XYZ file of C-alpha atoms in Angstrom:
159
model
C 4.898 5.507 22.173
C 2.763 8.623 22.588
C -0.601 9.011 20.891
C 0.765 11.616 18.473
C 3.751 9.433 17.566
C 1.447 6.449 17.273
C -0.883 8.213 14.845
C 2.070 9.347 12.707
C 3.607 5.902 12.333
C 2.705 4.073 9.131
C -0.158 1.589 9.244
C 0.239 -1.907 7.838
C -2.977 -3.723 6.934
C -2.387 -7.467 7.363
C -4.978 -9.724 5.717
C -4.614 -13.456 6.375
C -7.177 -16.085 7.310
C -4.686 -17.912 9.581
C -4.841 -16.483 13.127
C -1.348 -17.750 14.011
C 0.151 -16.038 10.949
C -1.674 -12.794 11.757
C -0.469 -12.879 15.357
C 3.142 -13.733 14.495
C 3.488 -11.223 11.665
C 1.715 -8.526 13.652
C 4.207 -8.930 16.485
C 7.150 -8.894 14.052
C 5.927 -5.799 12.201
C 5.250 -3.873 15.404
C 8.867 -4.407 16.553
C 10.071 -1.923 13.914
C 7.643 0.825 14.907
C 4.920 0.163 12.356
C 1.298 -0.015 13.424
C -0.617 -3.110 12.353
C -4.296 -3.651 11.734
C -5.192 -7.276 11.142
C -8.054 -8.669 9.124
C -9.202 -12.310 9.109
C -10.938 -12.110 5.749
C -10.617 -9.985 2.634
C -14.286 -8.975 2.580
C -14.006 -7.258 5.984
C -10.780 -5.622 4.919
C -12.263 -4.244 1.700
C -15.261 -2.888 3.598
C -13.346 -1.285 6.429
C -9.774 -0.270 5.720
C -8.731 3.385 5.766
C -7.401 4.527 2.430
C -6.062 7.801 3.802
C -3.320 6.355 6.004
C 0.314 6.075 4.992
C 1.482 2.475 4.950
C 1.130 -0.762 3.045
C -1.089 -3.806 2.664
C 0.049 -7.395 3.217
C -2.268 -9.950 1.607
C -2.276 -13.724 1.773
C -2.928 -15.126 -1.695
C -5.053 -18.133 -0.707
C -8.018 -17.225 1.454
C -11.581 -18.519 1.525
C -14.116 -16.585 -0.487
C -11.848 -14.250 -2.415
C -8.170 -14.641 -3.226
C -5.500 -12.103 -2.449
C -4.898 -11.708 -6.185
C -8.536 -10.756 -6.712
C -8.308 -8.263 -3.837
C -5.150 -6.834 -5.441
C -7.019 -6.381 -8.726
C -9.805 -4.519 -6.888
C -7.287 -2.364 -5.007
C -5.574 -1.406 -8.258
C -8.664 0.694 -8.977
C -7.905 3.750 -6.846
C -5.912 2.594 -3.813
C -2.376 3.922 -3.601
C -0.975 1.862 -0.724
C 1.640 -0.631 -1.954
C 0.601 -4.291 -1.706
C 2.831 -7.170 -0.641
C 1.504 -10.639 -1.401
C 2.366 -13.693 0.702
C 1.793 -17.270 -0.369
C 2.740 -20.749 0.630
C 1.792 -22.117 -2.778
C 3.205 -19.709 -5.335
C 3.635 -20.335 -9.023
C 5.440 -18.367 -11.688
C 2.078 -17.501 -13.268
C 0.720 -16.278 -9.930
C 3.807 -14.126 -9.404
C 3.569 -12.722 -12.951
C -0.096 -11.874 -12.458
C 0.652 -10.172 -9.127
C 3.377 -7.934 -10.540
C 1.365 -7.189 -13.677
C -1.476 -5.998 -11.444
C 0.835 -3.762 -9.446
C 2.089 -5.728 -6.435
C 5.099 -4.161 -4.745
C 6.421 -7.560 -3.664
C 5.589 -11.268 -3.839
C 6.978 -13.367 -0.977
C 6.773 -17.053 -0.130
C 5.670 -18.430 3.242
C 7.230 -19.086 5.581
C 8.522 -15.584 4.992
C 11.971 -14.590 6.211
C 11.556 -11.913 8.908
C 14.250 -9.631 7.520
C 12.970 -9.925 3.958
C 9.430 -8.985 5.033
C 10.591 -6.040 7.156
C 12.763 -4.754 4.317
C 9.867 -5.116 1.860
C 7.536 -3.259 4.232
C 10.004 -0.445 4.839
C 10.565 -0.076 1.081
C 6.801 -0.086 0.487
C 6.225 2.600 3.123
C 9.002 4.772 1.651
C 7.462 4.281 -1.807
C 4.044 5.302 -0.476
C 5.404 8.429 1.231
C 7.167 9.498 -2.000
C 4.009 8.843 -4.012
C 1.878 10.949 -1.668
C 4.462 13.764 -1.717
C 4.471 13.778 -5.542
C 0.677 13.785 -5.611
C 0.552 16.699 -3.153
C 3.116 18.694 -5.148
C 1.177 18.046 -8.375
C -2.061 19.150 -6.715
C -0.449 22.366 -5.442
C 0.950 23.132 -8.908
C -2.492 22.616 -10.490
C -4.072 24.920 -7.903
C -1.473 27.622 -8.524
C -1.883 27.293 -12.290
C -5.660 27.658 -11.944
C -5.122 30.978 -10.137
C -3.146 32.517 -13.024
C -4.897 34.975 -15.265
C -4.989 34.419 -19.024
C -2.371 37.161 -19.403
C -0.042 35.529 -16.871
C -0.379 32.198 -18.650
C 0.389 33.900 -21.970
C 3.473 35.614 -20.539
C 4.690 32.313 -19.185
C 4.037 30.642 -22.508
C 1.567 28.239 -20.937
C -1.293 28.695 -23.367
C -1.462 25.723 -25.647
């Protein structure tokens, strides 16, 4: 993969305190052309991840210090990358809380390879569409701001 192709491929942030899980999932995710950045703890992730990249975030629910659900709640305040939660000890309440907070997916460990890849591909597509809508909205607002009062009146845009 060339550097330009590499920089254009979506970036998956993988946050899990288990090194074997990080290594295995990182290898799996990279087989479908997605870049992976791994994080051993949620505090490092929150301090250092790049919000500008297209991609998704995969969070383990149970980690020392701060849970994946708490990280999800913090991410809900201004981060647009979709979040997929993984857990080996899920409950209905935990799942409800995750979706209520905005999780794109909630998967149980050990996660089925195909299910995870499909969830990641859906999340990346969702993120691309979201960014495209945001860009189109921003361009429309900029164009509207350039209209004169008369042009707005002619267009019937004065409220």
